[in-house]
PDB file of C-alpha atoms in Angstrom:
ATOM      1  CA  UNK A   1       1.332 -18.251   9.663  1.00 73.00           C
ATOM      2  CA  UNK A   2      -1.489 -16.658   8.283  1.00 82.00           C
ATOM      3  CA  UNK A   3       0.232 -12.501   7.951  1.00 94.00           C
ATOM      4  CA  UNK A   4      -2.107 -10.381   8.249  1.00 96.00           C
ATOM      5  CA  UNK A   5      -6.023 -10.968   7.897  1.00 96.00           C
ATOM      6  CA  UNK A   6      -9.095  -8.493   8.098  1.00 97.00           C
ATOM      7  CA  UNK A   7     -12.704  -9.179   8.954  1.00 97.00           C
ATOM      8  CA  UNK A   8     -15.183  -8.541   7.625  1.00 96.00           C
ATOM      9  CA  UNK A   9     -14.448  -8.968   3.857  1.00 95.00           C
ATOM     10  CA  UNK A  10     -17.397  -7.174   2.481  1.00 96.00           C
ATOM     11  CA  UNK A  11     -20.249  -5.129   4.439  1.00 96.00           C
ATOM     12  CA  UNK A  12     -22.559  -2.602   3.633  1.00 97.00           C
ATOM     13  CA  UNK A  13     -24.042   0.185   5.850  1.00 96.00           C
ATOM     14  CA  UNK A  14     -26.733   2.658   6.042  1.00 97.00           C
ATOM     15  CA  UNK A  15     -25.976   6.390   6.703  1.00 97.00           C
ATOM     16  CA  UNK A  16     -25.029   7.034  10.379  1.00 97.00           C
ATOM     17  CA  UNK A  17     -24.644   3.374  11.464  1.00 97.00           C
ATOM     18  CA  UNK A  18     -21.362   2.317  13.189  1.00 96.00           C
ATOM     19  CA  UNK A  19     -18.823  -0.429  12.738  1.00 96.00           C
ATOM     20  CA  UNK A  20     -15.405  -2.137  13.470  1.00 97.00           C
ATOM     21  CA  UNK A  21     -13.110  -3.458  11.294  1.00 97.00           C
ATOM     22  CA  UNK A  22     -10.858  -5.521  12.753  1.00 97.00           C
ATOM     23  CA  UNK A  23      -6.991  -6.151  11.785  1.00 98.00           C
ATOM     24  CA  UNK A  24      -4.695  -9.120  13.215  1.00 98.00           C
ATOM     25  CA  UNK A  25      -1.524  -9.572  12.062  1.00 97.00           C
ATOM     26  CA  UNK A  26       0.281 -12.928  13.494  1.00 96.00           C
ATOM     27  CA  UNK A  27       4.070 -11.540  12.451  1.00 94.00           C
ATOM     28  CA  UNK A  28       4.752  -9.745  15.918  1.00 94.00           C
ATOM     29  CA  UNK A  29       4.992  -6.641  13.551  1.00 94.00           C
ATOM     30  CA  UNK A  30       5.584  -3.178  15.586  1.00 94.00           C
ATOM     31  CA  UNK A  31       3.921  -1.304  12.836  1.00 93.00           C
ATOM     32  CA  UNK A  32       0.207  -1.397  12.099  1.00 95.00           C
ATOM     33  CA  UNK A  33      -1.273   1.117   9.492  1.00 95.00           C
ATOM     34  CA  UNK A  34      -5.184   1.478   8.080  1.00 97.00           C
ATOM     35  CA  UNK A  35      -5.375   2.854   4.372  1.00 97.00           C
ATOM     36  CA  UNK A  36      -8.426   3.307   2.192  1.00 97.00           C
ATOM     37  CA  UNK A  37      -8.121   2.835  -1.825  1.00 96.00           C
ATOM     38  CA  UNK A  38     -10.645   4.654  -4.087  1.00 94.00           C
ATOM     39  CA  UNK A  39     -10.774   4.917  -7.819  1.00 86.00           C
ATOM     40  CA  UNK A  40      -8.267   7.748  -9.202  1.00 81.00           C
ATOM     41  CA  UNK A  41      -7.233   8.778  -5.370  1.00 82.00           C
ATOM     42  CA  UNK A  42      -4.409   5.741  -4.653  1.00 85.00           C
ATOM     43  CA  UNK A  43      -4.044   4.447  -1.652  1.00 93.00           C
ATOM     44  CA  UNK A  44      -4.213   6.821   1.247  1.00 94.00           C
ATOM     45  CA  UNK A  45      -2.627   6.527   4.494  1.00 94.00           C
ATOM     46  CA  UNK A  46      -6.174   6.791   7.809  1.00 96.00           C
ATOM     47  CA  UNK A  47      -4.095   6.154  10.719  1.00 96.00           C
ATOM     48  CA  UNK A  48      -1.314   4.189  12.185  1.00 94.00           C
ATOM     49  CA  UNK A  49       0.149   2.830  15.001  1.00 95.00           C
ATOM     50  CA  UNK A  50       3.872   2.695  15.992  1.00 92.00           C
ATOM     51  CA  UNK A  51       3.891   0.019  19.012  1.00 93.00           C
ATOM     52  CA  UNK A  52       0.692  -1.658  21.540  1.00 95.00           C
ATOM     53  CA  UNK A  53      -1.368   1.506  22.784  1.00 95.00           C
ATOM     54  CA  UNK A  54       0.134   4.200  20.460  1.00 95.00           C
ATOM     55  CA  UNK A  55      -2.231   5.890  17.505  1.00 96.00           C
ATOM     56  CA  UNK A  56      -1.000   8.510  14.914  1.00 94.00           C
ATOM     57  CA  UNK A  57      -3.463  10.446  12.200  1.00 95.00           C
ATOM     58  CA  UNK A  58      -2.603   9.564   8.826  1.00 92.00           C
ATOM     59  CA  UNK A  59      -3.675  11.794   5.509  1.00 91.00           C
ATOM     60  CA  UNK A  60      -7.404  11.291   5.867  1.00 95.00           C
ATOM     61  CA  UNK A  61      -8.131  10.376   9.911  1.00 96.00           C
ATOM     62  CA  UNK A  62     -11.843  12.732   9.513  1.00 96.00           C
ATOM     63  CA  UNK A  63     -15.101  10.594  10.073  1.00 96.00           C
ATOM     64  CA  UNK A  64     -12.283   7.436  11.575  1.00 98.00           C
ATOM     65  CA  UNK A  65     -11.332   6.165  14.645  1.00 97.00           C
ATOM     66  CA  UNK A  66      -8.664   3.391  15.883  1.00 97.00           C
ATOM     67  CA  UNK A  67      -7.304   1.027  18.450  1.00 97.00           C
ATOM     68  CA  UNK A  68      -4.224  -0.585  19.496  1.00 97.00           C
ATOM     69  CA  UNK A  69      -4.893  -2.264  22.611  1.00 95.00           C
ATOM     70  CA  UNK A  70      -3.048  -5.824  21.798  1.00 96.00           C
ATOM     71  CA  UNK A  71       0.376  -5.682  19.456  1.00 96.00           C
ATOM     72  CA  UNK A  72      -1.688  -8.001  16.922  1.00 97.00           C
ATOM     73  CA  UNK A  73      -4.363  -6.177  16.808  1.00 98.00           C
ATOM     74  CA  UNK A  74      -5.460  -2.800  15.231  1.00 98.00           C
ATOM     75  CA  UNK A  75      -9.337  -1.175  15.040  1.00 98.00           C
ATOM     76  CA  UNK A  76     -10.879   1.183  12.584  1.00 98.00           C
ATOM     77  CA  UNK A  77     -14.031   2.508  13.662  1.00 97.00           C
ATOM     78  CA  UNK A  78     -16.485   4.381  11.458  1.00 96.00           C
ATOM     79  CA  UNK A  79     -18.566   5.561  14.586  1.00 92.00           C
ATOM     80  CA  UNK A  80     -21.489   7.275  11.963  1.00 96.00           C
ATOM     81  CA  UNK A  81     -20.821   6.287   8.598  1.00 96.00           C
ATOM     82  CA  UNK A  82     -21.039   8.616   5.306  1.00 97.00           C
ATOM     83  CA  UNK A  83     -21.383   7.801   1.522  1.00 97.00           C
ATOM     84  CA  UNK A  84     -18.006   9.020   1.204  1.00 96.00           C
ATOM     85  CA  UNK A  85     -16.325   6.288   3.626  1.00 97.00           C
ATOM     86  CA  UNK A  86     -17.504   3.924   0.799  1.00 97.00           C
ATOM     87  CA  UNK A  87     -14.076   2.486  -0.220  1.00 97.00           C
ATOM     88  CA  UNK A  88     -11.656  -0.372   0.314  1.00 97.00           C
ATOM     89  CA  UNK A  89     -10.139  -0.478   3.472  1.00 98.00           C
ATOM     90  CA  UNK A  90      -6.564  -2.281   3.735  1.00 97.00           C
ATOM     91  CA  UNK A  91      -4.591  -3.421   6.511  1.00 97.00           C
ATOM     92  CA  UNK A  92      -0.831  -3.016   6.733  1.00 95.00           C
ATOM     93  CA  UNK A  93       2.035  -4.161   9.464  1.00 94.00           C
ATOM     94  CA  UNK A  94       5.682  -4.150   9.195  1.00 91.00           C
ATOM     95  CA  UNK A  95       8.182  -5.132  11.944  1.00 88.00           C
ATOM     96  CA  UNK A  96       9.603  -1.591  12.307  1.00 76.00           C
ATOM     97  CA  UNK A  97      10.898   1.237  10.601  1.00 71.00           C
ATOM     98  CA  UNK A  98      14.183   0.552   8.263  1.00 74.00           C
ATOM     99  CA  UNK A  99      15.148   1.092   4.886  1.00 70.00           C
ATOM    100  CA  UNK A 100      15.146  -2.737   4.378  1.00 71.00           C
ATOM    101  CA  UNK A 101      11.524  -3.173   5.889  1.00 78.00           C
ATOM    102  CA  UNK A 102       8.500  -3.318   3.767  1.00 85.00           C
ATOM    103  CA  UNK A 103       4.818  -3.356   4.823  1.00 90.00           C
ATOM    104  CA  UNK A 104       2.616  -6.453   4.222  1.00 92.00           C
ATOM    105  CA  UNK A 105      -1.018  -5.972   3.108  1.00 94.00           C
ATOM    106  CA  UNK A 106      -4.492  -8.283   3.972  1.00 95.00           C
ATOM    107  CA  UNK A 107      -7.081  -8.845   1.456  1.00 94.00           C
ATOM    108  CA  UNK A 108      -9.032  -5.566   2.115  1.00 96.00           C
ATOM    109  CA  UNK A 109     -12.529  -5.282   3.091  1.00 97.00           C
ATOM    110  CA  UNK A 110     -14.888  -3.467   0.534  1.00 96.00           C
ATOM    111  CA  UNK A 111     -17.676  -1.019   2.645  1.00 97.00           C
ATOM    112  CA  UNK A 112     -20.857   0.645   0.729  1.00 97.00           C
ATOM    113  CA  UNK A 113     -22.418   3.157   2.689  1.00 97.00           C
ATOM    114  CA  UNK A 114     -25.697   3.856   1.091  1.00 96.00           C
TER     115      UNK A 114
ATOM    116  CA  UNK B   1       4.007  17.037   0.621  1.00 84.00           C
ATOM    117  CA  UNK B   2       5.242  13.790  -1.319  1.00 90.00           C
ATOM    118  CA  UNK B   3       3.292  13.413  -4.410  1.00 92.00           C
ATOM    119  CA  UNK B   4       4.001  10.272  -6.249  1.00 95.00           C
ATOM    120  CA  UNK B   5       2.937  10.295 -10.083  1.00 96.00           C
ATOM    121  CA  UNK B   6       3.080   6.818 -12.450  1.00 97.00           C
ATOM    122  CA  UNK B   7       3.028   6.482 -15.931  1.00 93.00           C
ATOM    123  CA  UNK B   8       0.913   5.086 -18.178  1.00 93.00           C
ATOM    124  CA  UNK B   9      -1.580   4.832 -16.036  1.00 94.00           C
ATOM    125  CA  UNK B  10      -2.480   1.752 -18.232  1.00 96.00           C
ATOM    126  CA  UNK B  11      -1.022  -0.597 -20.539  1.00 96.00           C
ATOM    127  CA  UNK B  12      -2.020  -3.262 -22.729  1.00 97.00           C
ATOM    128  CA  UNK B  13       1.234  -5.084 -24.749  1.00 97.00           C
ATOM    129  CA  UNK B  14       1.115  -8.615 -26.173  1.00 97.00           C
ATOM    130  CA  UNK B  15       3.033 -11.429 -24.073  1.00 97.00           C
ATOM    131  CA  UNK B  16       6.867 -11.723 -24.743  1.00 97.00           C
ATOM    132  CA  UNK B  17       7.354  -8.079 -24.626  1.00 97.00           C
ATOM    133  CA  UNK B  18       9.969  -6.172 -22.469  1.00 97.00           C
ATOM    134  CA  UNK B  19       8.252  -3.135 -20.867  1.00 96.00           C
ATOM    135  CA  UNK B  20       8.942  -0.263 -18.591  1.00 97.00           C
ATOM    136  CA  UNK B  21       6.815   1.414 -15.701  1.00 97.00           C
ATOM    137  CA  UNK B  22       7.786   4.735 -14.505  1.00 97.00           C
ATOM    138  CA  UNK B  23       7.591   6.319 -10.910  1.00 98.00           C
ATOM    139  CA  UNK B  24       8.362  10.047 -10.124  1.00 98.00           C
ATOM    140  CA  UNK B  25       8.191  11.515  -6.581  1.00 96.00           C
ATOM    141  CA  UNK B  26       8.317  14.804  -5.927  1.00 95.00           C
ATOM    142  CA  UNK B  27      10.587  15.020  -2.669  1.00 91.00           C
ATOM    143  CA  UNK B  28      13.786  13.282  -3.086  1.00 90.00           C
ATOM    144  CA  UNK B  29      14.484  12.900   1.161  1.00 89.00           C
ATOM    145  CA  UNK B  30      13.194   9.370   0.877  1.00 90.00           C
ATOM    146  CA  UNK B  31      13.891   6.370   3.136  1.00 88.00           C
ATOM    147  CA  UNK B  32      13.300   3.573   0.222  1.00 91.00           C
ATOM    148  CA  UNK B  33      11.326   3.229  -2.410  1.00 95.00           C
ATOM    149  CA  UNK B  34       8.959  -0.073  -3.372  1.00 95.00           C
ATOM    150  CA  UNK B  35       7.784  -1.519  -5.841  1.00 97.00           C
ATOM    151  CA  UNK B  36       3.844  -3.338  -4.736  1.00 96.00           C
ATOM    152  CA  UNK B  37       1.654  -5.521  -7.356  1.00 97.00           C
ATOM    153  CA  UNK B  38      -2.421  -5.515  -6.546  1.00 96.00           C
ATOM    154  CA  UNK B  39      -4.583  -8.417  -8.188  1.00 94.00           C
ATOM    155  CA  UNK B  40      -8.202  -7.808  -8.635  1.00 89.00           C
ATOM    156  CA  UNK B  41      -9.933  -7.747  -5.442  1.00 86.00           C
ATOM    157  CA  UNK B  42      -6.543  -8.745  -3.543  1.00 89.00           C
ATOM    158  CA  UNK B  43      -4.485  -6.905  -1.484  1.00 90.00           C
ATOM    159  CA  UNK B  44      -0.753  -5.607  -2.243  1.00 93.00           C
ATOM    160  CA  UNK B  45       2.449  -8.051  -2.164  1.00 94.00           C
ATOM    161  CA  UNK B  46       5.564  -5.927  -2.321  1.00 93.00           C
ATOM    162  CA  UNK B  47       7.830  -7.146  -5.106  1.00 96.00           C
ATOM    163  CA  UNK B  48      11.135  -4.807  -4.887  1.00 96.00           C
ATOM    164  CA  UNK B  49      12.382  -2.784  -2.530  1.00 93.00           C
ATOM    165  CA  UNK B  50      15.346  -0.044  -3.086  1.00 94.00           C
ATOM    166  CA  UNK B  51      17.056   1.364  -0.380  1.00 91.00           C
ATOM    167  CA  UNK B  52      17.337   5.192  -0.397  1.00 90.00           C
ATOM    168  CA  UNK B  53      21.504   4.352  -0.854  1.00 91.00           C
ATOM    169  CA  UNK B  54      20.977   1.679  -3.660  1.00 93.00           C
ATOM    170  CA  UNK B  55      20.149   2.376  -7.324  1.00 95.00           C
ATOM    171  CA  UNK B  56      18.502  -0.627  -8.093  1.00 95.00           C
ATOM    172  CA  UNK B  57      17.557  -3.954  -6.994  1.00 96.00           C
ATOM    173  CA  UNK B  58      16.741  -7.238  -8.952  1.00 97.00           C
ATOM    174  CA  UNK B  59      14.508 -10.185  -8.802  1.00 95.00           C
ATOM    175  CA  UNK B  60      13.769 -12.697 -11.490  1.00 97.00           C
ATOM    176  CA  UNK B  61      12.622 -11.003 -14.503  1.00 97.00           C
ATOM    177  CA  UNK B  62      11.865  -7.738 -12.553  1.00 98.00           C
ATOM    178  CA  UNK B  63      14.399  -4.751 -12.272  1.00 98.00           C
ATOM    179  CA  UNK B  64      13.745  -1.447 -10.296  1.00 97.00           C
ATOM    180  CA  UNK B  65      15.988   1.265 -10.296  1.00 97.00           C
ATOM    181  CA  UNK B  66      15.869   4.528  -8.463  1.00 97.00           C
ATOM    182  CA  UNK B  67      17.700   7.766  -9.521  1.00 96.00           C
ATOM    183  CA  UNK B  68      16.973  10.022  -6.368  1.00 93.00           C
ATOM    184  CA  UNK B  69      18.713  13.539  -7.581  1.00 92.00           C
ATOM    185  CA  UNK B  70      16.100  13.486 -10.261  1.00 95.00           C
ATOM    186  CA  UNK B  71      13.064  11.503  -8.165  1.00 96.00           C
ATOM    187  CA  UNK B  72      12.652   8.873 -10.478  1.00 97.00           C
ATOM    188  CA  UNK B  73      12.289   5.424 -10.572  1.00 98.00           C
ATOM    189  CA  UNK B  74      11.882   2.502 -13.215  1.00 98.00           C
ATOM    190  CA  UNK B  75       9.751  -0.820 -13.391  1.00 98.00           C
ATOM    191  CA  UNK B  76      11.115  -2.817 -16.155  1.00 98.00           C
ATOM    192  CA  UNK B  77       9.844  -6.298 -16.843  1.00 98.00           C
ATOM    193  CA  UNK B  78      11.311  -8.508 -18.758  1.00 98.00           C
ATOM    194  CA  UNK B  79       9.328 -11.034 -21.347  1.00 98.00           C
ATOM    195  CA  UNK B  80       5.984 -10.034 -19.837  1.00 97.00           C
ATOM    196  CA  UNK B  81       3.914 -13.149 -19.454  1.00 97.00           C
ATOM    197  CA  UNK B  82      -0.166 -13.087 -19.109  1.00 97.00           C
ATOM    198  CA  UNK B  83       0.476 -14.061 -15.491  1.00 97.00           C
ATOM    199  CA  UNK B  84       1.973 -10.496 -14.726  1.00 97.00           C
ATOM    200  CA  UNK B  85      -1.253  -8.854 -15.337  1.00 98.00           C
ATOM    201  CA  UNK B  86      -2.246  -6.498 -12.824  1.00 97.00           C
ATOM    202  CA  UNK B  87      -1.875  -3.072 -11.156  1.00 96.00           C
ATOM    203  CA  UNK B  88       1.661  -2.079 -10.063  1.00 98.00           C
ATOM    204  CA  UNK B  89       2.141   0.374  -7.247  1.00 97.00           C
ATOM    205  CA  UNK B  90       5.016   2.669  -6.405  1.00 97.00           C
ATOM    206  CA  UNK B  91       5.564   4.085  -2.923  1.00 95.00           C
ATOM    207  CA  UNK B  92       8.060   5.675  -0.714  1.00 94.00           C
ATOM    208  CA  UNK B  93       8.504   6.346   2.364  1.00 89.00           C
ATOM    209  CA  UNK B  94       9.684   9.805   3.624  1.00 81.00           C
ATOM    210  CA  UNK B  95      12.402  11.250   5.884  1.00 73.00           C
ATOM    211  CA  UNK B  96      10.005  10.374   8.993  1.00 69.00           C
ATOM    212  CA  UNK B  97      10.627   6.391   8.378  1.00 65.00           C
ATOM    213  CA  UNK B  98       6.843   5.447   9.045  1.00 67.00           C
ATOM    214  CA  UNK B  99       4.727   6.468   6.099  1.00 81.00           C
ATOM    215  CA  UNK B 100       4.419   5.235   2.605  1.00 88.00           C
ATOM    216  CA  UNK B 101       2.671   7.472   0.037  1.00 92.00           C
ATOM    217  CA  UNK B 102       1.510   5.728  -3.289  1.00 94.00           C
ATOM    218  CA  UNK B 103       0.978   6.537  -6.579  1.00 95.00           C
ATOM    219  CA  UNK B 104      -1.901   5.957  -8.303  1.00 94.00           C
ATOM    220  CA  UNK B 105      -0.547   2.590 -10.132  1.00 95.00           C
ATOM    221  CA  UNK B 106      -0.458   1.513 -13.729  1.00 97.00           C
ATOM    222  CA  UNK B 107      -2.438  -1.223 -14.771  1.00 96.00           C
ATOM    223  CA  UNK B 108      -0.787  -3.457 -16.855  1.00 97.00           C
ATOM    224  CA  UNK B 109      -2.686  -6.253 -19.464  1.00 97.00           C
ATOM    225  CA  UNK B 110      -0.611  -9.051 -20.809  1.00 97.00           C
ATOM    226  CA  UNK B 111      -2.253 -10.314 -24.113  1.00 97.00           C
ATOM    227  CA  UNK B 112      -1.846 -13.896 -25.015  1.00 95.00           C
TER     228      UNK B 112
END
């Protein structure tokens, strides 16, 4: 049971290049969310998704993209990539919405845009 | 719109010592409130969660509690060990059930 797992770890762009990162979570979670975490900002919510094939905008959706085409599965595309996407990315899923129901984090993958 | 404040923002205390983390929120129509620790470099493990009904919830030597009238909630850790060295997290989740906004964290040093 690995939870929930993000590729890549680490990757650095140039101005206006694209990329994927891809979220799996193995816990048959409902829930899938996207956050970024930057220095004196927190963590801040992208976008999320509430079941296979549904998306929602989050706090800071601008400049992102996403995908929920499987249930374990959830996309974050940076279709032209800006300095100020340079963050860490996180990956969260919980099984559905309920005051006894917490969200479970990967690792995070850190993106430079230069 | 939730805004979720923590105080200090860091602390440094030497091992053995009991110490508090504190949480404010700014709308009290919350769903629950948790309680997330972040290594260096690592992503977030949830350590307590507290119901929006509860007051406070217990594990080991960590105790949350939640006073929602006032939109506060407490951290305390007991015997702090250098092992629980790292950045704590507060979050709730508002009256929509689906998203969690954070505060900025405190990060806490242990000192042998």
């Amino acid at each position: 049971n690995a939870g929930v797992t993000q590729t890549p770890k680490f990757r650095v762009l140039k101005t206006g290049q694209s990329m994927t990162l891809l979220c799996a979570q193995d816990m048959n979670h409902e829930y899938m969310y996207w956050y970024r975490q930057d220095p004196g900002m927190g963590l801040r919510l992208i976008h999320y998704s509430v079941g296979e094939g549904t998306t929602a905008k989050g706090e800071v959706p601008d400049g992102y993209n996403v995908s929920r085409l499987k249930k374990q599965n959830f996309l974050l595309g940076l279709e032209s990539a800006a300095p100020s996407q340079t963050s860490v990315y996180f990956c969260a899923s919980s099984p559905w919405t309920s005051e006894r129901n917490t969200q479970y984090f990967g690792p995070g993958t850190r993106l430079t845009v230069l | 719109k939730q805004e979720v404040t923590q105080i200090p923002a860091a602390l440094s205390v030497p091992e053995g010592e009991n110490l508090v983390l504190n949480c404010s929120f700014t709308d009290s129509a919350i769903y629950n409130l948790q309680w997330f620790r972040q290594d260096p470099g690592k992503g977030l493990t949830s350590l307590l969660l507290i119901q929006s009904s509860q007051r406070e919830q217990t594990s080991g030597r960590l105790n949350a509690s939640l006073d929602k009238s006032s939109g506060r909630s407490t951290l305390y850790i007991a015997a702090s060990q250098p092992g629980d060295s790292a950045t704590y997290l507060c979050a709730v989740i508002g009256a929509s059930g689906s998203r969690l906004t954070f505060g900025e964290g405190t990060q806490l040093t242990v000192n042998p």
